[in-house]
Coordinates of C-alpha atoms and ligand atoms in Angstrom, one line a residue:
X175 CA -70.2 -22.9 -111.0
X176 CA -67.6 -19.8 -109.5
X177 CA -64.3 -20.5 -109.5
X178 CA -62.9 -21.8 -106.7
X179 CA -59.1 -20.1 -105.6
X180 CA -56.7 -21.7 -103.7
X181 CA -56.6 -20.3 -100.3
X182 CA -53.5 -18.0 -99.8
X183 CA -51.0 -18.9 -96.9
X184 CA -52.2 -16.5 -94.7
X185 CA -55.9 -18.6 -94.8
X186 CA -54.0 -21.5 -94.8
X187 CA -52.0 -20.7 -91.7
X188 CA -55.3 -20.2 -90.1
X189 CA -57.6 -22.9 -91.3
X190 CA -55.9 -26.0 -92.7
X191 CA -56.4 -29.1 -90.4
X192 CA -59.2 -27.3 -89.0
X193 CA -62.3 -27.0 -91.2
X194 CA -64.5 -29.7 -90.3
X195 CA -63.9 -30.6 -86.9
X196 CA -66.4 -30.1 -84.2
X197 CA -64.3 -29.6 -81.3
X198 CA -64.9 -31.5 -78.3
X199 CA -67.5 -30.0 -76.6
X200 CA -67.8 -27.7 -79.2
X201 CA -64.4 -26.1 -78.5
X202 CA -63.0 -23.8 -81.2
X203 CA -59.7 -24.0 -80.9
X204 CA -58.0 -27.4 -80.9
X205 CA -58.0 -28.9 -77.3
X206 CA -54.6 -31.1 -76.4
X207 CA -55.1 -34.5 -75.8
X208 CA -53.5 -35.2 -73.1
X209 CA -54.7 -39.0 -73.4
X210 CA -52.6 -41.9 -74.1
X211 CA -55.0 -44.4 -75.5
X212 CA -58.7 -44.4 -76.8
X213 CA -61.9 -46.9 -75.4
X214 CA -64.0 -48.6 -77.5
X215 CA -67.3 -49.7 -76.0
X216 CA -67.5 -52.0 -79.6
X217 CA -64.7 -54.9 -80.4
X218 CA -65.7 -54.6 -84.0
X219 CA -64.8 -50.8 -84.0
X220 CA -61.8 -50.8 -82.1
X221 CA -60.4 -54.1 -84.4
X222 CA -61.6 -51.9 -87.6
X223 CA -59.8 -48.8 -86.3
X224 CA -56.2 -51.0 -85.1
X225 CA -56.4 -52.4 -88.7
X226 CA -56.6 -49.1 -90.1
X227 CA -59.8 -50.0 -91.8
X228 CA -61.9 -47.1 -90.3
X229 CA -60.2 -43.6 -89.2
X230 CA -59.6 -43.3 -85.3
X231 CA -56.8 -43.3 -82.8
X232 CA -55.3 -46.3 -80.5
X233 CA -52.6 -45.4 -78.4
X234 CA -50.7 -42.0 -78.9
X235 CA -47.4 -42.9 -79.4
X236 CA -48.9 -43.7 -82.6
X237 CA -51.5 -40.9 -83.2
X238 CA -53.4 -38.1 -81.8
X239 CA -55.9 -36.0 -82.2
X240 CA -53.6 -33.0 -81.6
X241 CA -51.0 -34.0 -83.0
X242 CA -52.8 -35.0 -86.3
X243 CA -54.1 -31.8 -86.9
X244 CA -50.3 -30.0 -86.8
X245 CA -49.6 -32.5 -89.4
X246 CA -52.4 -31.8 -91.7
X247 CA -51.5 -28.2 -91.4
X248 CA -48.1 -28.9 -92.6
X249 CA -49.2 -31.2 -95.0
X250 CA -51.5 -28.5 -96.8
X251 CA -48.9 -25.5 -96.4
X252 CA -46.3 -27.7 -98.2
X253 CA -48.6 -29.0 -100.8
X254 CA -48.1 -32.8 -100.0
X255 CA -49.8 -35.7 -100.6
X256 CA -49.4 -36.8 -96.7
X257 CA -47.6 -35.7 -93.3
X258 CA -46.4 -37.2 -90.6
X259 CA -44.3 -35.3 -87.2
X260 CA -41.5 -36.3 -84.7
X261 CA -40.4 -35.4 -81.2
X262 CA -37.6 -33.1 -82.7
X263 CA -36.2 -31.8 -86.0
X264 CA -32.9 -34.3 -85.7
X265 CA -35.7 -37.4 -85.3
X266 CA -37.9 -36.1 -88.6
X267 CA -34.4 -36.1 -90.6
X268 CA -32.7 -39.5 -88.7
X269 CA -36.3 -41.2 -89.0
X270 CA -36.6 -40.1 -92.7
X271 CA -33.1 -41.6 -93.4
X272 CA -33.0 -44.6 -91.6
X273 CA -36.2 -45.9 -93.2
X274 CA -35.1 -45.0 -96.6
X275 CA -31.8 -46.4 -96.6
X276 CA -30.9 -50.2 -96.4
X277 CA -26.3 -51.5 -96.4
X278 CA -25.1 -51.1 -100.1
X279 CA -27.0 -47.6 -100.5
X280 CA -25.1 -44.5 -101.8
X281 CA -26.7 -40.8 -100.6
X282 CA -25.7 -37.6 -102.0
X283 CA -25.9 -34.2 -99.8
X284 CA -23.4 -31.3 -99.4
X285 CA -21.1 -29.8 -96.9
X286 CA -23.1 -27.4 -95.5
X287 CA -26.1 -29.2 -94.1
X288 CA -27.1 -28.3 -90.1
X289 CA -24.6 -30.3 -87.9
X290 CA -26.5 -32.6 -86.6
X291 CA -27.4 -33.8 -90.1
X292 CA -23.8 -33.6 -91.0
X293 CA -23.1 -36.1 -88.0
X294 CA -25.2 -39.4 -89.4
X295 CA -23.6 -38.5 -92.8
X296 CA -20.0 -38.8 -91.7
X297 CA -20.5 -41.3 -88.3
X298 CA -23.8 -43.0 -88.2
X299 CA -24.7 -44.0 -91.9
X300 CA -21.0 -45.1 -92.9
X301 CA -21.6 -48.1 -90.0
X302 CA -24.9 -49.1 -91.5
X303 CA -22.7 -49.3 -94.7
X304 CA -24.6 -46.8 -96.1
X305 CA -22.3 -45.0 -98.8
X306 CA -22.0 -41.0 -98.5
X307 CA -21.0 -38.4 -100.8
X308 CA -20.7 -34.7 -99.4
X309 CA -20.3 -32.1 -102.3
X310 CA -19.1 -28.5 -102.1
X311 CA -22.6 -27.0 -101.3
X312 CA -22.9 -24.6 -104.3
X313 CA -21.0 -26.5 -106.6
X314 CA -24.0 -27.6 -108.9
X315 CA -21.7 -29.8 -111.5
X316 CA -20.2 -31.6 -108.7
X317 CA -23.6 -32.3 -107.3
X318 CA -24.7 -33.8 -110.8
X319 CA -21.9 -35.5 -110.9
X320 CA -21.7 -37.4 -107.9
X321 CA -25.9 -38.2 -108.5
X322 CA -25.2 -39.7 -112.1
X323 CA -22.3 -41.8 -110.4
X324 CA -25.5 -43.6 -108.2
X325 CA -27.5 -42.1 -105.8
X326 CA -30.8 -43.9 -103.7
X327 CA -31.3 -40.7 -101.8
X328 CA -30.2 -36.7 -102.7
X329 CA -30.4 -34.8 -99.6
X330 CA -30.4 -30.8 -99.6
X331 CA -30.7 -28.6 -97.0
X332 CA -31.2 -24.6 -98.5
X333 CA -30.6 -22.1 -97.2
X334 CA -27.6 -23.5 -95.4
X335 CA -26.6 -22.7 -91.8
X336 CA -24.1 -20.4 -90.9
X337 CA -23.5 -18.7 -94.9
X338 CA -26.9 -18.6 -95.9
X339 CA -26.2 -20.8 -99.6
X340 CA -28.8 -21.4 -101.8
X341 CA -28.9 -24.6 -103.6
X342 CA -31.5 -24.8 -107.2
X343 CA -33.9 -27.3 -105.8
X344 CA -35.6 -27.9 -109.2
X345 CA -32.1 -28.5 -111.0
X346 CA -30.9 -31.2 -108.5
X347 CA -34.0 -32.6 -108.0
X348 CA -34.3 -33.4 -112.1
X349 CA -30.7 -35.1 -111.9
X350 CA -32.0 -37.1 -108.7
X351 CA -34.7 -38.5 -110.6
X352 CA -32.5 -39.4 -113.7
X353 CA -30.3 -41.3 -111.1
X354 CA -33.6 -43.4 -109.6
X355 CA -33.3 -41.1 -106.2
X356 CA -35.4 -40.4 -103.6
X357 CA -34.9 -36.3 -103.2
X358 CA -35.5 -34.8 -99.8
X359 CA -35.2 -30.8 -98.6
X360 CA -34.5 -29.5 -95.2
X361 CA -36.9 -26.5 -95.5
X362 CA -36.5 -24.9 -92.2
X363 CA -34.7 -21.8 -93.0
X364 CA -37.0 -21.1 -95.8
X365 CA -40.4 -22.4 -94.2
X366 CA -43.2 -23.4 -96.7
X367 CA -44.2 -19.6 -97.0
X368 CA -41.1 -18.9 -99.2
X369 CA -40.6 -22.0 -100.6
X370 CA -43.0 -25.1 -101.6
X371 CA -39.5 -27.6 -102.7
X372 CA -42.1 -30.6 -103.4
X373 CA -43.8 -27.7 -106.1
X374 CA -40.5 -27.8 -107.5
X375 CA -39.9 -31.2 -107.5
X376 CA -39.1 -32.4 -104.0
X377 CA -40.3 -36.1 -102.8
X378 CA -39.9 -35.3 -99.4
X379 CA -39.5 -31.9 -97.2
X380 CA -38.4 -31.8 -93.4
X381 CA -39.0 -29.5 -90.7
X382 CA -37.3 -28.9 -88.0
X383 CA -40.6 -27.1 -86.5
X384 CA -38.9 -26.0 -83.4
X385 CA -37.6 -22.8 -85.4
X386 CA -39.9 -20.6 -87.8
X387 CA -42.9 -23.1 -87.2
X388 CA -43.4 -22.7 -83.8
X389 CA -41.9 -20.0 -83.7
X390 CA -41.7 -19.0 -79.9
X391 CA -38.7 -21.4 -78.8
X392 CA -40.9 -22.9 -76.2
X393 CA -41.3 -26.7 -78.5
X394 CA -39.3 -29.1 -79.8
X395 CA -40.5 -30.5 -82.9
X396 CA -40.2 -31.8 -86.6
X397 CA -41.9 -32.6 -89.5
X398 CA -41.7 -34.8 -93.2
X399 CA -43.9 -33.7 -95.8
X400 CA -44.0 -35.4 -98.8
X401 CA -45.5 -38.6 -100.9
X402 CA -47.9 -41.2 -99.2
X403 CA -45.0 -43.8 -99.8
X404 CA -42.4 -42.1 -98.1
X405 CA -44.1 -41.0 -95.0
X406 CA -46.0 -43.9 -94.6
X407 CA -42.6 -46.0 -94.0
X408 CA -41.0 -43.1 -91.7
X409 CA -44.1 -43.3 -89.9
X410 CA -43.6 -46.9 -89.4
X411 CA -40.4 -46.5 -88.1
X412 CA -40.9 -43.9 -85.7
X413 CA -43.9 -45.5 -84.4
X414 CA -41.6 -48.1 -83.8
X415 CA -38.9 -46.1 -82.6
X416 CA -41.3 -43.8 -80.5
X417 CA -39.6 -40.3 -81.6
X418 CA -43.3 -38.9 -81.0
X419 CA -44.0 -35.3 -81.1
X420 CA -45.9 -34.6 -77.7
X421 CA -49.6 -33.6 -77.8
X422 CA -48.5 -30.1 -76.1
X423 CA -46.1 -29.3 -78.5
X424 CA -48.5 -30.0 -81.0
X425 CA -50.4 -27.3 -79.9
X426 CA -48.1 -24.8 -79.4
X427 CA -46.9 -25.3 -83.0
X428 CA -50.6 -25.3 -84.1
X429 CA -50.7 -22.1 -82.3
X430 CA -47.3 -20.6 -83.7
X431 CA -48.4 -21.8 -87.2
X432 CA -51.4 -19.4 -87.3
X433 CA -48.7 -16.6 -87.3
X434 CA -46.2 -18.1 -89.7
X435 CA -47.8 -16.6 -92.8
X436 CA -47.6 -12.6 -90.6
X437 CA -44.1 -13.7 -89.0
X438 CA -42.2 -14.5 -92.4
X439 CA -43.5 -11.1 -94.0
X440 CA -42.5 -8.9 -91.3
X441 CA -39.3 -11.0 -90.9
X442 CA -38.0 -10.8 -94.2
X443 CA -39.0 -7.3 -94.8
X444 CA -37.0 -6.5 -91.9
X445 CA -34.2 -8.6 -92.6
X446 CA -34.2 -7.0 -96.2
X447 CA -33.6 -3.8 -94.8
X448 CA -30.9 -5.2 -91.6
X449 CA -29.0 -6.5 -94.4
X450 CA -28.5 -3.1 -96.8
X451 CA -27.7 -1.1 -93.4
X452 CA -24.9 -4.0 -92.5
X453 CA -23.7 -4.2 -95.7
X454 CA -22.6 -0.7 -95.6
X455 CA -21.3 -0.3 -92.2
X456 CA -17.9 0.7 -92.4
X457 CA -16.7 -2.2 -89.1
X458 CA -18.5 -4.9 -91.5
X459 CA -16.5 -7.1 -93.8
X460 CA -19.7 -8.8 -95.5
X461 CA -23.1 -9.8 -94.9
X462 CA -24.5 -13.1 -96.1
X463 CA -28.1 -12.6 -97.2
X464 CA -29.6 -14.0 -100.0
X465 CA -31.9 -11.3 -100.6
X466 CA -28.5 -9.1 -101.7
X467 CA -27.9 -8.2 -105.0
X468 CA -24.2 -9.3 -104.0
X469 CA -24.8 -12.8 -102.8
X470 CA -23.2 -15.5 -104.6
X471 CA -27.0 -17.6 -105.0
X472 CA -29.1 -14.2 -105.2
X473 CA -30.6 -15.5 -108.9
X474 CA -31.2 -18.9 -107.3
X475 CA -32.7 -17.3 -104.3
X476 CA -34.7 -14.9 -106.4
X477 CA -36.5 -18.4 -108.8
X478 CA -37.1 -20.6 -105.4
X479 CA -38.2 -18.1 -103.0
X480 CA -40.8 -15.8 -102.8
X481 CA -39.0 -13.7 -99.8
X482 CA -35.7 -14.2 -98.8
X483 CA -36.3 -15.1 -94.9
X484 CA -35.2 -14.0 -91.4
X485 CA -31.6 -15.3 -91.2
X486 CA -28.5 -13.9 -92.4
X487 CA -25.3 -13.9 -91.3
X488 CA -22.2 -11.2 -90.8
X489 CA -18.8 -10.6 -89.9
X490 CA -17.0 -7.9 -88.2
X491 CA -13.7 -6.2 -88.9
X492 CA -10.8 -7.5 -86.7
X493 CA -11.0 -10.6 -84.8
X494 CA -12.6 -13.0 -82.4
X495 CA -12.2 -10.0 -79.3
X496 CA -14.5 -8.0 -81.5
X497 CA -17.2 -10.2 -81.4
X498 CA -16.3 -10.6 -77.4
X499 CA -17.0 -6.8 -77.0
X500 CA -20.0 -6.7 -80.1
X501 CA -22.3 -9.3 -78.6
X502 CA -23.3 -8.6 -75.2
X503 CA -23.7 -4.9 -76.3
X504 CA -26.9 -6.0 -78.0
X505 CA -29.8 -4.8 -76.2
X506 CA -32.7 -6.7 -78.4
X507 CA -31.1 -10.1 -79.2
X508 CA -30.7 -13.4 -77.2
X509 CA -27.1 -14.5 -77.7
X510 CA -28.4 -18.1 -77.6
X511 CA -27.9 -21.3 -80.2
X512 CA -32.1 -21.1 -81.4
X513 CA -33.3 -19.6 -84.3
X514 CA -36.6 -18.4 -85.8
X515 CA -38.9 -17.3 -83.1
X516 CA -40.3 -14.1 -82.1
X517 CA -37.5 -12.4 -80.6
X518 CA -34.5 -11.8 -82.8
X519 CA -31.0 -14.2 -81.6
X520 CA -27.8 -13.6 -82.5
X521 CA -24.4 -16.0 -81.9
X522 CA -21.3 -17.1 -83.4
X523 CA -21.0 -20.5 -85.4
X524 CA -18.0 -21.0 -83.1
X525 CA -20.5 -21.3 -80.1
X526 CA -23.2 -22.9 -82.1
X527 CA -23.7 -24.5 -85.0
X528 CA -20.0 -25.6 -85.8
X529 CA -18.6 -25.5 -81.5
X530 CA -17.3 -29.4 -82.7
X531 CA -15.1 -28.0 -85.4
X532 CA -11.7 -26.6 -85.8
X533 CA -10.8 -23.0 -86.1
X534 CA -8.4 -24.6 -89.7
X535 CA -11.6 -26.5 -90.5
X536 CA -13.8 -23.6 -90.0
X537 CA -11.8 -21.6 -92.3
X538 CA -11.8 -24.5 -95.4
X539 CA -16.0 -24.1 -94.6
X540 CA -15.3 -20.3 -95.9
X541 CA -16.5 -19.7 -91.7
X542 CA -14.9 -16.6 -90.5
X543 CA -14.0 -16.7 -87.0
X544 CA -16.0 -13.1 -86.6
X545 CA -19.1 -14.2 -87.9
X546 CA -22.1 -14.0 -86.6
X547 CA -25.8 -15.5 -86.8
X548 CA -28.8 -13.2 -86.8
X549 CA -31.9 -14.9 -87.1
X550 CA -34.5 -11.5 -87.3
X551 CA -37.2 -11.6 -85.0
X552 CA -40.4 -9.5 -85.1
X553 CA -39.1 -6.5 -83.3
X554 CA -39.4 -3.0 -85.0
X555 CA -36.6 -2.7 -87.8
X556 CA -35.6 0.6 -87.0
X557 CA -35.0 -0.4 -83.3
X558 CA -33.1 -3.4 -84.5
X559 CA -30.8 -0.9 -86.6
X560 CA -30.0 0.9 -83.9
X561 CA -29.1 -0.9 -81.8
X562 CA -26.9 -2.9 -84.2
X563 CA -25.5 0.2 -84.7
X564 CA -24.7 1.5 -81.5
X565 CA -23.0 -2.0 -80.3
X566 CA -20.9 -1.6 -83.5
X567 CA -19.7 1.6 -83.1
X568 CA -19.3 0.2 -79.5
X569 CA -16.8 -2.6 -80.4
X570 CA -14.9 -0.4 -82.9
X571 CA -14.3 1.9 -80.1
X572 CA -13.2 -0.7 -77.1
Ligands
PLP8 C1 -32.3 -26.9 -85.8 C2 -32.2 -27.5 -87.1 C3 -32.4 -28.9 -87.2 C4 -32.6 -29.8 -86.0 O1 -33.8 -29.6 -85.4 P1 -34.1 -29.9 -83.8 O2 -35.5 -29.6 -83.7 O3 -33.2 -29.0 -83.0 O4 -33.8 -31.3 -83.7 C5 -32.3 -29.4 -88.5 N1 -32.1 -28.7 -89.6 C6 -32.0 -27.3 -89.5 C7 -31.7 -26.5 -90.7 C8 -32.0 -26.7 -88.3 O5 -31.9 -25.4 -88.2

């Protein structure tokens, strides 16, 4: 018998969730069910399929044909035992939480996780009476520390939004298990082409698909990846809560998906090379980019991932009026609040990702107030340099 080898990502962008099916009508590419609910001519089929006892679909708050295959895709680029998807990033990672964690629970995360997640940590869960412990994000003692003091859930989020940290999945995830926890990963900076966190010992991984998965900006959408028990009760509660990703943004993420594996490659490479021309610029104080030799997680980084990724982040000289001059001098960047997609964006923490928090509090985050998200898009890298460079020299000037 040959030897079979697993199909690379590039394949698996392509194919997964799509080998056997037929089509409808013979359709190659996945049609989008528009269709809420499914007939059945036979009582005896429809009762076996509602019961779960043969494979079909009922009603399509629960499944769809779509929509399944966008979650078998995921499911075989993360390496999981099961998938399941939600109506938006947020609803994968609130779903995922709320049907994890009952009053009298403790969860460990860290500081830095995206601000939406950061919200149910410090407002939602502490009503449910849900126990929260938020470490310094790199601190990896601390992190063991707080796990060994009880733990039901360990929740990490690498790399982290706006400074780019990189947290050692594999470490924490060991001391999560030694506590009895349930570890989960927020992947979407990384996407499952640089890093597989249930491979390194991850129970459950979350997408917010709406950023490198897609890929495009033009769908909201999230994902959990992860072990047959876990997804099995988020997908009860969502189908109870109705956070249901919608058949046509299934397809557009089946559609960005078949570029992820081509959109990561030219991304980091360029990113790679954005960094090293920022990091020298003379009206740059410092560029967060794990891929640098200089960045405080770069050995991390370089054991977890096998390219360091689209986003970085960097800040100017000078202050906030910089930035005021600097940004809309940008010729190929949106200066929006997305992240991930074809076209590169670029924007301060102070208008996006942290807008709720203080200038003093921004500051303890070790968030200057000139700095600046790039998420890389696909663009030429040499056209992106430029014109970098000319907004800088721009700014310095005015
Ligand atoms: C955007 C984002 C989310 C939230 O996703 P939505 O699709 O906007 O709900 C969660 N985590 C990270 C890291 C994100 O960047």
């Amino acid at each position: 018998m040959s030897e079979e080898k697993n199909p690379g990502f590039g394949t698996l962008s392509i194919w997964s969730g799509e080998e056997k099916k037929d089509g409808w009508e013979r359709t190659t590419q996945v049609p989008v069910a528009h269709s809420v609910s499914y007939g059945y001519k036979d009582l005896d089929t429809w009762l076996d399929v509602a019961l779960g006892k043969a494979e079909g679909h009922i009603y399509s708050r629960n499944t769809n044909p779509t929509v399944t295959v966008f979650e078998e895709k995921m499911r075989q680029l993360e390496g999981a035992e099961a998938a399941t998807s939600f109506s938006t990033g947020m609803a994968a990672i609130s779903n995922t939480l709320y049907s994890l964690l009952k009053p009298g629970d403790r969860v460990v995360s860290v500081k830095d996780t995206y601000g939406g997640t950061n919200e149910i940590f410090t407002r939602f869960l502490p009503r449910l009476n849900v126990d929260v412990a938020l470490c310094p994000t790199t601190d990896h003692e601390a992190i063991e520390a707080a796990v060994a003091k009880g733990c039901d859930v360990l929740y990490l989020e690498t790399p982290t939004n706006p400074t780019l940290k990189v947290v050692d999945i594999e470490r924490l995830a060991k001391a999560g298990h030694d506590a009895g926890a349930i570890v989960l990963v927020d992947n979407t900076f990384s996407t499952p082409i640089n890093t597989n966190p249930i491979s390194l010992g991850a129970d459950g991984v979350i997408h917010s698909a709406t950023k490198y998965i897609g890929g495009h900006a033009d769908a909201l959408g999230g994902v959990l990846c992860g072990s047959e028990k876990i997804v099995k009760g988020a997908y009860a509660y969502r189908e109870i809560n109705g956070a249901t990703l919608h058949p046509m943004a299934a397809y557009l993420m089946i559609r960005g998906i078949k570029t992820l594996a081509l959109r990561i490659e030219r991304q980091s490479e360029s990113a790679m090379k954005i960094a090293r021309f920022l990091k020298a610029h003379p009206f740059i104080e410092d560029v967060f980019y794990p891929g640098l030799e200089t960045h405080e997680n770069h050995e991390i980084a370089k054991k977890q991932m096998r390219s360091f990724g689209g986003m970085m982040s960097f800040f100017l000289k000078g202050d906030f009026d910089n930035i005021r001059t600097f940004l809309p001098r940008l010729k190929y960047a949106h200066l929006a609040a997305n992240l991930g997609t074809v076209e590169t964006v670029a924007g301060p923490p102070r208008t996006t990702s942290h807008v709720e928090v203080s200038q003093e509090q921004r500051a303890a985050m070790g968030i200057p107030e000139t700095l600046i998200r790039y998420s890389v898009g696909i663009e030429d890298a040499d056209d992106l340099i430029a014109d970098l460079s000319q907004a800088l020299e721009y700014a310095k000037n005015h």
